[in-house]
Short mmCIF file of C-alpha atoms in Angstrom, two decimals:
data_model
loop_
_atom_site.label_atom_id
_atom_site.label_comp_id
_atom_site.label_asym_id
_atom_site.label_seq_id
_atom_site.Cartn_x
_atom_site.Cartn_y
_atom_site.Cartn_z
CA UNK A 26 0.00 0.00 0.00
CA UNK A 27 1.62 3.25 -1.16
CA UNK A 28 1.92 6.26 1.07
CA UNK A 29 2.06 8.70 -1.83
CA UNK A 30 -0.87 10.25 -3.66
CA UNK A 31 -1.45 9.88 -7.37
CA UNK A 32 -2.55 13.08 -9.19
CA UNK A 33 -6.24 12.13 -9.10
CA UNK A 34 -6.18 11.42 -5.39
CA UNK A 35 -4.34 14.65 -4.72
CA UNK A 36 -6.90 16.60 -6.71
CA UNK A 37 -9.74 14.89 -4.85
CA UNK A 38 -8.17 15.66 -1.49
CA UNK A 39 -7.66 19.33 -2.35
CA UNK A 40 -11.23 19.66 -3.59
CA UNK A 41 -12.72 17.93 -0.57
CA UNK A 42 -10.78 20.05 1.89
CA UNK A 43 -11.66 23.28 0.13
CA UNK A 44 -15.33 22.51 -0.33
CA UNK A 45 -15.82 21.25 3.22
CA UNK A 46 -14.81 24.41 5.05
CA UNK A 47 -17.77 26.57 6.05
CA UNK A 48 -17.78 30.31 5.62
CA UNK A 49 -15.79 32.02 8.34
CA UNK A 50 -18.09 33.84 10.74
CA UNK A 51 -17.85 37.62 10.82
CA UNK A 52 -16.03 38.63 13.98
CA UNK A 53 -15.84 42.38 14.39
CA UNK A 54 -13.83 42.33 17.60
CA UNK A 55 -11.40 39.53 16.82
CA UNK A 56 -8.44 41.92 16.65
CA UNK A 57 -9.31 43.88 19.77
CA UNK A 58 -9.85 40.70 21.81
CA UNK A 59 -6.52 39.31 20.63
CA UNK A 60 -4.78 42.57 21.52
CA UNK A 61 -6.38 42.56 24.96
CA UNK A 62 -5.24 38.99 25.58
CA UNK A 63 -1.79 39.85 24.28
CA UNK A 64 -1.53 42.85 26.61
CA UNK A 65 -2.56 40.68 29.55
CA UNK A 66 0.27 38.28 28.79
CA UNK A 67 2.73 41.16 28.64
CA UNK A 68 1.40 42.80 31.80
CA UNK A 69 1.85 39.57 33.72
CA UNK A 70 5.52 39.59 32.81
CA UNK A 71 5.99 43.25 33.77
CA UNK A 72 4.34 42.80 37.16
CA UNK A 73 6.59 39.86 37.87
CA UNK A 74 9.64 41.89 36.91
CA UNK A 75 8.91 44.11 39.90
CA UNK A 76 9.66 41.14 42.12
CA UNK A 77 13.13 40.76 40.66
CA UNK A 78 15.06 41.63 43.87
CA UNK A 79 13.35 38.75 45.64
CA UNK A 80 14.27 36.55 42.73
CA UNK A 81 17.94 37.36 43.16
CA UNK A 82 17.84 36.41 46.83
CA UNK A 83 16.15 33.14 46.10
CA UNK A 84 18.31 32.30 43.16
CA UNK A 85 21.58 32.30 45.01
CA UNK A 86 20.27 29.57 47.27
CA UNK A 87 19.85 27.22 44.38
CA UNK A 88 22.92 25.80 42.73
CA UNK A 89 21.87 25.80 39.13
CA UNK A 90 23.84 26.50 36.02
CA UNK A 91 23.35 27.76 32.55
CA UNK A 92 25.96 27.32 29.88
CA UNK A 93 26.45 27.23 26.16
CA UNK A 94 27.12 23.73 24.86
CA UNK A 95 27.27 24.59 21.18
CA UNK A 96 31.02 24.27 21.13
CA UNK A 97 31.12 23.99 17.37
CA UNK A 98 29.34 27.27 17.00
CA UNK A 99 31.33 30.52 16.74
CA UNK A 100 28.74 32.06 19.00
CA UNK A 101 29.50 29.55 21.73
CA UNK A 102 33.15 30.50 21.97
CA UNK A 103 32.56 34.18 22.34
CA UNK A 104 29.48 33.99 24.52
CA UNK A 105 27.61 36.19 22.09
CA UNK A 106 25.33 35.29 19.23
CA UNK A 107 25.70 35.91 15.56
CA UNK A 108 23.20 35.57 12.76
CA UNK A 109 23.61 32.14 11.22
CA UNK A 110 21.28 29.69 9.54
CA UNK A 111 18.61 28.18 11.78
CA UNK A 112 19.71 25.01 13.49
CA UNK A 113 18.04 21.76 12.58
CA UNK A 114 17.17 19.55 15.55
CA UNK A 115 19.54 17.01 14.05
CA UNK A 116 22.44 19.31 14.96
CA UNK A 117 21.86 19.00 18.69
CA UNK A 118 24.61 17.68 20.97
CA UNK A 119 24.55 13.90 21.00
CA UNK A 120 23.47 13.36 24.53
CA UNK A 121 22.42 15.23 27.64
CA UNK A 122 24.65 13.03 29.74
CA UNK A 123 27.87 13.04 27.75
CA UNK A 124 31.04 14.00 29.61
CA UNK A 125 31.55 17.04 27.42
CA UNK A 126 28.14 18.37 28.23
CA UNK A 127 28.58 17.76 31.94
CA UNK A 128 31.90 19.56 32.09
CA UNK A 129 30.60 22.56 30.22
CA UNK A 130 27.55 22.85 32.40
CA UNK A 131 29.66 24.50 35.08
CA UNK A 132 31.31 27.04 32.80
CA UNK A 133 30.60 30.76 32.81
CA UNK A 134 27.00 31.77 32.61
CA UNK A 135 25.87 33.11 29.30
CA UNK A 136 22.74 35.02 28.42
CA UNK A 137 20.12 33.62 26.15
CA UNK A 138 20.51 34.88 22.59
CA UNK A 139 17.96 37.40 21.37
CA UNK A 140 16.59 34.88 18.88
CA UNK A 141 13.61 32.56 18.94
CA UNK A 142 14.19 29.10 20.37
CA UNK A 143 13.67 26.46 17.70
CA UNK A 144 14.11 23.19 19.55
CA UNK A 145 14.33 21.79 23.04
CA UNK A 146 15.67 18.56 24.45
CA UNK A 147 14.38 17.56 27.85
CA UNK A 148 16.44 14.98 29.70
CA UNK A 149 14.98 13.75 32.98
CA UNK A 150 17.34 12.31 35.57
CA UNK A 151 16.23 8.88 36.62
CA UNK A 152 18.97 7.71 38.96
CA UNK A 153 20.95 9.26 41.78
CA UNK A 154 24.69 9.87 41.59
CA UNK A 155 25.25 8.29 38.22
CA UNK A 156 27.20 9.99 35.47
CA UNK A 157 24.75 8.85 32.84
CA UNK A 158 21.68 9.49 34.92
CA UNK A 159 20.19 11.96 32.46
CA UNK A 160 18.02 9.98 30.09
CA UNK A 161 18.30 11.09 26.51
CA UNK A 162 14.97 11.06 24.65
CA UNK A 163 14.96 10.13 20.99
CA UNK A 164 12.72 13.04 20.14
CA UNK A 165 13.63 16.69 20.19
CA UNK A 166 10.79 19.03 20.97
CA UNK A 167 9.99 21.50 18.22
CA UNK A 168 6.32 22.28 18.66
CA UNK A 169 5.59 25.62 20.30
CA UNK A 170 9.14 25.79 21.66
CA UNK A 171 9.51 29.44 20.71
CA UNK A 172 6.57 30.50 22.84
CA UNK A 173 7.47 28.10 25.63
CA UNK A 174 11.00 29.43 26.05
CA UNK A 175 9.85 33.03 25.59
CA UNK A 176 7.51 32.51 28.53
CA UNK A 177 10.36 31.15 30.62
CA UNK A 178 12.53 34.14 29.88
CA UNK A 179 9.72 36.43 31.00
CA UNK A 180 9.93 36.51 34.81
CA UNK A 181 7.32 34.75 36.91
CA UNK A 182 5.51 36.18 39.90
CA UNK A 183 5.39 33.13 42.15
CA UNK A 184 8.76 32.61 43.80
CA UNK A 185 7.87 30.77 46.98
CA UNK A 186 10.99 28.66 47.02
CA UNK A 187 11.11 25.26 48.68
CA UNK A 188 14.36 23.49 47.77
CA UNK A 189 13.80 19.78 47.42
CA UNK A 190 17.28 18.81 48.56
CA UNK A 191 18.81 15.50 47.67
CA UNK A 192 16.20 14.26 45.28
CA UNK A 193 16.73 11.82 42.49
CA UNK A 194 13.73 11.62 40.26
CA UNK A 195 12.93 15.22 39.61
CA UNK A 196 16.20 16.59 38.29
CA UNK A 197 16.47 17.47 34.63
CA UNK A 198 18.73 18.93 32.03
CA UNK A 199 17.59 20.96 29.06
CA UNK A 200 19.31 21.74 25.81
CA UNK A 201 17.72 24.69 24.07
CA UNK A 202 18.57 25.48 20.46
CA UNK A 203 18.11 28.98 19.10
CA UNK A 204 17.56 30.24 15.60
CA UNK A 205 21.11 31.62 15.39
CA UNK A 206 22.55 28.15 15.89
CA UNK A 207 23.60 28.53 19.49
CA UNK A 208 22.65 25.95 22.10
CA UNK A 209 22.19 26.53 25.81
CA UNK A 210 22.25 23.90 28.56
CA UNK A 211 20.24 24.36 31.70
CA UNK A 212 20.12 22.07 34.74
CA UNK A 213 17.67 22.13 37.58
CA UNK A 214 15.09 20.21 39.56
CA UNK A 215 11.35 20.33 39.96
CA UNK A 216 11.21 22.53 43.03
CA UNK A 217 9.58 25.90 43.53
CA UNK A 218 13.00 27.48 43.17
CA UNK A 219 14.32 29.36 40.19
CA UNK A 220 16.09 27.41 37.54
CA UNK A 221 18.56 30.16 36.75
CA UNK A 222 19.16 33.81 37.16
CA UNK A 223 21.31 35.92 34.88
CA UNK A 224 22.67 39.36 35.51
CA UNK A 225 22.17 40.51 31.98
CA UNK A 226 18.53 39.64 31.57
CA UNK A 227 15.45 38.52 33.40
CA UNK A 228 15.32 34.75 33.51
CA UNK A 229 13.21 33.68 36.41
CA UNK A 230 11.27 30.48 36.04
CA UNK A 231 10.75 27.82 38.64
CA UNK A 232 12.14 24.37 38.12
CA UNK A 233 8.72 22.88 38.72
CA UNK A 234 7.23 24.88 35.88
CA UNK A 235 10.01 23.89 33.51
CA UNK A 236 9.71 20.25 34.55
CA UNK A 237 5.92 20.24 34.16
CA UNK A 238 5.85 21.99 30.80
CA UNK A 239 8.77 20.04 29.36
CA UNK A 240 7.48 16.67 30.56
CA UNK A 241 4.04 17.47 29.21
CA UNK A 242 5.39 18.53 25.83
CA UNK A 243 7.72 15.53 25.63
CA UNK A 244 4.89 13.16 26.48
CA UNK A 245 2.75 14.61 23.75
CA UNK A 246 5.48 14.50 21.15
CA UNK A 247 6.41 10.93 22.08
CA UNK A 248 2.79 9.88 21.72
CA UNK A 249 2.80 11.11 18.13
CA UNK A 250 5.75 8.88 17.27
CA UNK A 251 3.98 5.73 18.43
CA UNK A 252 0.94 3.95 17.01
CA UNK A 253 -2.30 4.82 18.73
CA UNK A 254 -4.28 1.95 20.18
CA UNK A 255 -7.98 2.04 20.97
CA UNK A 256 -8.73 1.94 24.70
CA UNK A 257 -9.16 -1.65 25.90
CA UNK A 258 -12.17 -0.95 28.08
CA UNK A 259 -13.07 0.92 31.22
CA UNK A 260 -10.38 1.61 33.78
CA UNK A 261 -10.84 -0.23 37.03
CA UNK A 262 -9.54 0.24 40.53
CA UNK A 263 -7.34 -2.57 41.78
CA UNK A 264 -9.15 -4.70 44.37
CA UNK A 265 -6.01 -4.61 46.47
CA UNK A 266 -4.00 -1.36 46.08
CA UNK A 267 -0.79 -2.96 47.34
CA UNK A 268 -0.77 -5.25 44.29
CA UNK A 269 -1.11 -2.62 41.57
CA UNK A 270 0.16 -4.54 38.54
CA UNK A 271 -2.80 -6.86 38.08
CA UNK A 272 -4.63 -4.74 35.51
CA UNK A 273 -1.57 -3.26 33.79
CA UNK A 274 -1.37 -3.44 29.98
CA UNK A 275 1.87 -3.17 27.99
CA UNK A 276 1.47 -1.04 24.88
CA UNK A 277 4.17 0.21 22.47
CA UNK A 278 5.22 2.96 24.87
CA UNK A 279 6.69 0.39 27.24
CA UNK A 280 9.59 -0.06 24.80
CA UNK A 281 10.83 3.48 25.46
CA UNK A 282 13.93 3.52 27.61
CA UNK A 283 13.39 6.85 29.27
CA UNK A 284 11.28 6.96 32.40
CA UNK A 285 8.55 4.85 33.97
CA UNK A 286 5.64 6.57 32.19
CA UNK A 287 7.05 8.61 29.30
CA UNK A 288 3.96 9.13 27.12
CA UNK A 289 1.10 11.51 27.90
CA UNK A 290 -1.81 10.01 29.77
CA UNK A 291 -5.11 10.32 27.96
CA UNK A 292 -7.38 9.27 30.80
CA UNK A 293 -7.16 8.04 34.34
CA UNK A 294 -8.96 6.82 37.41
CA UNK A 295 -8.12 7.89 40.94
CA UNK A 296 -9.12 5.35 43.59
CA UNK A 297 -9.13 6.06 47.31
CA UNK A 298 -8.80 3.53 50.13
CA UNK A 299 -8.59 3.55 53.90
CA UNK A 300 -6.03 1.39 55.58
CA UNK A 301 -7.29 -1.47 57.74
CA UNK A 302 -5.25 -1.62 60.89
CA UNK A 303 -5.77 -5.23 61.86
CA UNK A 304 -4.83 -7.03 58.64
CA UNK A 305 -2.64 -4.46 56.85
CA UNK A 306 -5.02 -4.32 53.90
CA UNK A 307 -7.07 -1.45 52.55
CA UNK A 308 -10.79 -0.76 52.23
CA UNK A 309 -12.09 0.77 48.99
CA UNK A 310 -13.75 4.15 49.55
CA UNK A 311 -14.50 5.38 46.05
CA UNK A 312 -13.05 6.57 42.76
CA UNK A 313 -13.17 9.54 40.39
CA UNK A 314 -12.51 9.61 36.66
CA UNK A 315 -9.74 11.85 35.36
CA UNK A 316 -9.67 13.62 32.01
CA UNK A 317 -6.49 13.82 29.96
CA UNK A 318 -5.23 17.00 31.62
CA UNK A 319 -5.82 15.78 35.17
CA UNK A 320 -4.34 12.37 34.45
CA UNK A 321 -1.25 13.78 32.77
CA UNK A 322 -0.58 16.30 35.54
CA UNK A 323 -0.53 13.40 38.02
CA UNK A 324 1.71 11.37 35.69
CA UNK A 325 4.25 14.19 35.64
CA UNK A 326 4.12 14.74 39.41
CA UNK A 327 4.58 10.98 40.03
CA UNK A 328 8.00 11.19 38.37
CA UNK A 329 9.24 13.66 40.96
CA UNK A 330 9.19 11.04 43.68
CA UNK A 331 12.39 9.94 45.35
CA UNK A 332 13.98 6.78 46.65
CA UNK A 333 14.54 6.22 50.32
CA UNK A 334 13.85 4.23 53.42
CA UNK A 335 10.36 4.28 54.88
CA UNK A 336 10.79 5.64 58.39
CA UNK A 337 7.56 6.89 59.93
CA UNK A 338 4.63 5.76 61.99
CA UNK A 339 1.45 4.82 60.14
CA UNK A 340 -1.04 7.67 60.05
CA UNK A 341 -4.73 7.84 59.21
CA UNK A 342 -4.06 9.36 55.79
CA UNK A 343 -5.63 7.59 52.80
CA UNK A 344 -4.14 5.31 50.18
CA UNK A 345 -4.53 6.28 46.53
CA UNK A 346 -4.27 4.08 43.47
CA UNK A 347 -3.81 6.02 40.26
CA UNK A 348 -4.73 4.14 37.08
CA UNK A 349 -3.30 5.83 33.96
CA UNK A 350 -3.63 4.99 30.28
CA UNK A 351 -1.73 6.54 27.36
CA UNK A 352 -2.46 6.73 23.62
CA UNK A 353 -0.64 3.48 22.93
CA UNK A 354 -2.89 1.53 25.26
CA UNK A 355 -0.30 1.17 28.00
CA UNK A 356 -2.07 1.05 31.33
CA UNK A 357 -0.32 1.41 34.68
CA UNK A 358 -1.51 1.50 38.25
CA UNK A 359 0.51 3.40 40.82
CA UNK A 360 -0.37 3.22 44.48
CA UNK A 361 0.73 5.95 46.88
CA UNK A 362 0.24 5.02 50.53
CA UNK A 363 0.00 8.40 52.21
CA UNK A 364 -0.54 6.67 55.56
CA UNK A 365 3.02 5.35 55.39
CA UNK A 366 5.31 8.21 54.29
CA UNK A 367 3.85 8.26 50.79
CA UNK A 368 5.28 4.86 49.88
CA UNK A 369 4.75 4.08 46.22
CA UNK A 370 3.87 0.66 44.84
CA UNK A 371 4.13 0.15 41.08
CA UNK A 372 5.24 -2.40 38.52
CA UNK A 373 7.39 -1.16 35.65
CA UNK A 374 8.53 -3.78 33.14
CA UNK A 375 12.23 -4.43 32.63
CA UNK A 376 13.76 -2.98 29.49
CA UNK A 377 17.27 -4.36 29.24
CA UNK A 378 20.18 -2.84 31.13
CA UNK A 379 18.90 0.72 31.36
CA UNK A 380 15.86 0.19 33.50
CA UNK A 381 14.71 3.50 34.94
CA UNK A 382 14.72 3.46 38.68
CA UNK A 383 11.22 3.79 39.99
CA UNK A 384 10.38 6.27 42.72
CA UNK A 385 9.31 4.58 45.95
CA UNK A 386 8.40 7.70 47.92
CA UNK A 387 5.90 10.23 46.69
CA UNK A 388 7.05 13.83 46.46
CA UNK A 389 5.16 16.58 48.22
CA UNK A 390 3.99 17.74 44.81
CA UNK A 391 2.56 14.34 43.96
CA UNK A 392 0.93 13.96 47.39
CA UNK A 393 -0.65 17.40 47.24
CA UNK A 394 -1.88 16.85 43.72
CA UNK A 395 -3.46 13.51 44.63
CA UNK A 396 -5.29 15.09 47.54
CA UNK A 397 -6.39 18.22 45.69
CA UNK A 398 -7.53 16.25 42.64
CA UNK A 399 -9.62 13.99 44.83
CA UNK A 400 -11.07 16.98 46.70
CA UNK A 401 -11.95 18.72 43.43
CA UNK A 402 -13.64 15.75 41.78
CA UNK A 403 -15.32 13.85 44.60
CA UNK A 404 -19.08 13.92 44.39
CA UNK A 405 -20.09 12.75 47.85
CA UNK B 24 0.49 49.59 15.78
CA UNK B 25 -3.08 48.68 16.74
CA UNK B 26 -4.48 50.02 13.46
CA UNK B 27 -2.07 47.94 11.43
CA UNK B 28 -2.85 44.88 13.54
CA UNK B 29 -6.59 45.48 13.10
CA UNK B 30 -6.10 45.74 9.36
CA UNK B 31 -4.14 42.51 9.30
CA UNK B 32 -6.80 40.64 11.25
CA UNK B 33 -9.58 42.08 9.08
CA UNK B 34 -7.78 40.99 5.92
CA UNK B 35 -6.48 37.59 6.99
CA UNK B 36 -8.66 36.56 9.92
CA UNK B 37 -11.08 34.55 7.79
CA UNK B 38 -8.28 32.70 6.06
CA UNK B 39 -6.75 31.82 9.42
CA UNK B 40 -10.14 30.68 10.68
CA UNK B 41 -10.62 28.35 7.70
CA UNK B 42 -7.32 26.61 8.37
CA UNK B 43 -8.20 26.46 12.06
CA UNK B 44 -11.55 24.88 11.24
CA UNK B 45 -9.86 22.09 9.32
CA UNK B 46 -7.54 21.49 12.26
CA UNK B 47 -10.26 21.43 14.88
CA UNK B 48 -13.39 20.46 12.94
CA UNK B 49 -15.42 22.86 15.04
CA UNK B 50 -16.35 26.52 14.53
CA UNK B 51 -16.01 27.53 18.17
CA UNK B 52 -12.69 25.79 18.64
CA UNK B 53 -11.45 27.33 15.40
CA UNK B 54 -12.22 30.80 16.70
CA UNK B 55 -10.57 29.93 20.01
CA UNK B 56 -7.45 28.76 18.21
CA UNK B 57 -7.25 31.85 16.01
CA UNK B 58 -7.74 34.14 19.00
CA UNK B 59 -5.02 32.39 20.97
CA UNK B 60 -2.56 32.49 18.10
CA UNK B 61 -3.24 36.16 17.48
CA UNK B 62 -2.87 36.96 21.18
CA UNK B 63 0.45 35.14 21.37
CA UNK B 64 1.71 36.86 18.24
CA UNK B 65 0.38 40.34 19.02
CA UNK B 66 3.33 41.53 21.18
CA UNK B 67 5.69 40.72 18.32
CA UNK B 68 3.59 42.30 15.58
CA UNK B 69 5.87 45.25 14.83
CA UNK B 70 9.12 43.33 15.14
CA UNK B 71 8.02 40.41 13.00
CA UNK B 72 6.30 42.59 10.39
CA UNK B 73 9.52 44.51 9.83
CA UNK B 74 11.62 41.45 9.13
CA UNK B 75 9.12 39.29 7.27
CA UNK B 76 5.63 37.91 7.07
CA UNK B 77 3.54 38.33 10.19
CA UNK B 78 0.93 35.99 8.74
CA UNK B 79 3.50 33.20 8.48
CA UNK B 80 4.39 33.84 12.11
CA UNK B 81 0.75 33.72 13.22
CA UNK B 82 0.12 30.56 11.22
CA UNK B 83 3.13 28.89 12.76
CA UNK B 84 1.97 29.91 16.21
CA UNK B 85 -1.50 28.63 15.40
CA UNK B 86 -0.31 25.23 14.21
CA UNK B 87 2.07 24.70 17.10
CA UNK B 88 -0.56 25.85 19.58
CA UNK B 89 -2.99 23.40 18.05
CA UNK B 90 -0.53 20.54 18.45
CA UNK B 91 0.16 21.51 22.05
CA UNK B 92 -3.42 21.96 23.08
CA UNK B 93 -4.98 19.08 21.31
CA UNK B 94 -4.70 16.60 24.11
CA UNK B 95 -5.37 19.08 26.87
CA UNK B 96 -8.50 20.72 25.54
CA UNK B 97 -10.02 18.98 22.61
CA UNK B 98 -10.32 15.35 23.53
CA UNK B 99 -14.07 15.67 23.37
CA UNK B 100 -14.10 15.87 19.60
CA UNK B 101 -16.17 12.96 18.32
CA UNK B 102 -17.28 13.04 14.69
CA UNK B 103 -20.59 11.33 14.22
CA UNK B 104 -21.75 9.12 11.41
CA UNK B 105 -25.24 10.60 11.50
CA UNK B 106 -26.18 14.16 10.84
CA UNK B 107 -29.12 15.79 12.58
CA UNK B 108 -32.15 16.00 10.36
CA UNK B 109 -32.68 19.30 8.64
CA UNK B 110 -36.12 19.51 7.12
CA UNK B 111 -35.31 22.66 5.17
CA UNK B 112 -32.05 21.41 3.72
CA UNK B 113 -31.77 21.69 -0.06
CA UNK B 114 -30.15 18.80 -1.95
CA UNK B 115 -26.92 20.74 -2.53
CA UNK B 116 -26.79 21.59 1.16
CA UNK B 117 -27.08 17.93 2.05
CA UNK B 118 -24.23 17.13 -0.29
CA UNK B 119 -22.06 19.84 1.27
CA UNK B 120 -22.89 18.56 4.72
CA UNK B 121 -21.99 15.03 3.68
CA UNK B 122 -18.64 16.17 2.32
CA UNK B 123 -18.03 18.12 5.49
CA UNK B 124 -18.76 15.09 7.61
CA UNK B 125 -16.50 12.93 5.44
CA UNK B 126 -13.68 15.39 5.90
CA UNK B 127 -14.22 15.76 9.65
CA UNK B 128 -14.41 12.02 10.13
CA UNK B 129 -11.31 11.31 8.08
CA UNK B 130 -9.21 14.07 9.62
CA UNK B 131 -10.23 12.98 13.11
CA UNK B 132 -8.38 9.71 12.56
CA UNK B 133 -5.07 11.55 12.17
CA UNK B 134 -2.66 12.65 14.88
CA UNK B 135 -2.29 16.42 15.36
CA UNK B 136 1.00 16.44 13.46
CA UNK B 137 -0.40 14.42 10.58
CA UNK B 138 -3.50 16.58 10.40
CA UNK B 139 -1.44 19.77 10.37
CA UNK B 140 0.71 18.48 7.54
CA UNK B 141 -2.34 17.51 5.46
CA UNK B 142 -3.95 20.90 5.97
CA UNK B 143 -0.79 22.82 5.17
CA UNK B 144 0.08 20.71 2.12
CA UNK B 145 -3.33 20.33 0.52
CA UNK B 146 -5.38 23.24 1.81
CA UNK B 147 -2.81 25.99 2.30
CA UNK B 148 -0.91 24.63 -0.70
CA UNK B 149 2.57 24.68 0.83
CA UNK B 150 5.52 22.59 -0.29
CA UNK B 151 7.07 20.06 2.06
CA UNK B 152 9.89 22.46 2.89
CA UNK B 153 7.47 25.32 3.52
CA UNK B 154 5.39 23.01 5.69
CA UNK B 155 8.46 22.10 7.73
CA UNK B 156 9.29 25.78 8.19
CA UNK B 157 5.74 26.53 9.18
CA UNK B 158 5.64 23.78 11.77
CA UNK B 159 9.16 24.42 13.00
CA UNK B 160 10.21 20.83 12.42
CA UNK B 161 12.52 18.99 10.08
CA UNK B 162 11.69 17.95 6.53
CA UNK B 163 11.99 14.34 7.61
CA UNK B 164 9.32 14.82 10.24
CA UNK B 165 6.97 16.30 7.66
CA UNK B 166 7.58 13.38 5.30
CA UNK B 167 6.92 10.90 8.07
CA UNK B 168 3.70 12.62 9.11
CA UNK B 169 2.63 12.86 5.48
CA UNK B 170 3.26 9.19 4.73
CA UNK B 171 1.40 8.05 7.84
CA UNK B 172 -1.48 10.41 7.12
CA UNK B 173 -1.90 9.14 3.58
CA UNK B 174 -1.83 5.54 4.80
CA UNK B 175 -4.50 6.40 7.34
CA UNK B 176 -6.66 8.15 4.76
CA UNK B 177 -6.60 5.26 2.28
CA UNK B 178 -10.12 4.09 1.74
CA UNK B 179 -11.71 7.29 2.98
CA UNK B 180 -13.84 9.36 0.58
CA UNK B 181 -11.26 12.12 0.80
CA UNK B 182 -9.05 10.44 -1.77
CA UNK B 183 -11.80 9.41 -4.18
CA UNK B 184 -12.86 11.57 -7.09
CA UNK B 185 -16.43 12.85 -6.92
CA UNK B 186 -18.72 10.91 -9.24
CA UNK B 187 -20.45 12.93 -11.96
CA UNK B 188 -24.01 13.84 -11.08
CA UNK B 189 -25.57 11.70 -13.85
CA UNK B 190 -23.72 8.64 -12.64
CA UNK B 191 -25.48 8.70 -9.29
#
């Protein structure tokens, strides 16, 4: 079966597309509404700029770095940008975790070039204290990168910093390619703290925002590279939350060697249980369905969990099982026992030597999002 | 600046909306998409207009916004095989509605990237290279999306020539 059109088919397609589109409605205030929205976006940035002194104070507490890794580019050597041909994503540095990239990450800070960003590579860190811990995705983000990075460069108003300390699952490295050919590297973690602060320009974005937006965009782009599979049926809560793998399904996304749940979730089910003191089990309390946005936000937050020893007394907090499904039909259940330090139970299939470590303690972000999602959607 | 922007929107707004309708398959969502793209592009109107085509910039913003938002906002899109009855519909209106439904149904089977490539190539009449520039991706990505889209559209009425009236 050919994937090219013959002339007749092409003509038919053009005619069908053209004749199907209805007349555009008359919209007298389309321009003024767009301008108003545009001004609002700008005003938000200006207001946040007024908080810049606070940003400086916060930023020095966070050891982050920003460097230029485009060593082959003339712009990289001088620290300034020149007008060269736009960079194709294929010209990106080979890997986020190569030695060269790591060594340059601590070099002098350089400003972002005054050019649109054209591509972005998001490398999550999925192991602690390993040189190659940054996982290198096969896809480079290109969709809406210009606007995404432009928003990051505009300062943000919320700077309530809570450093996450020695975390493992929520660190990331970004490579950002600009239209002039230069490439910047940026390392941070998914805390409320700033990713970077430069003297020459306003760059004030929290690591959590970068992590959320990059993970979301990466998940979406990955989903477009894999075959879509029709949903297998309704999502169901596990009868026993401490054995979460029973209803898991392995779709094509399980072959990705990147992180436990790399592809965007398209739907989900959040199940709540109470612990039963006498037999160590859990009693089902209820469930709420999640739309794609809610499910994917929880998927991203799950990845910010850490590894560690469980060392706390059991509380009366609930147990949540989160059932997620992506476009490829992969279905995973993750249980977070908030009554026991946020211990996570999940089953992630083995993929050769580079198995991503799986968080076993929920982050504060994940815990809060589980609780607030349940509170927002519960109907009782 | 505002006058020039108003003039641009007045002149090109309908064209943007038509492309947006093919992407979304819905009049309201099309307007939402156009508004968002214009709002994102508005602060850069003067700068971009001086160095090139502002329309190309808005279109690129619109297509990338569409790809980004698709999963977050528009999962509810469900083309139907049956149209609501319209007692006053003339025969030619029914035919237009049928074509529209065919197009909506077929395009709904494509991923956002595939759909964008089809619209840019066969509605906006761009070359593969121009499509890649518009979407901010590589030529190879466009070719891949195109090939997968065509495979997915095989068998749909979109690729079949309309039969002459007297043959019906």
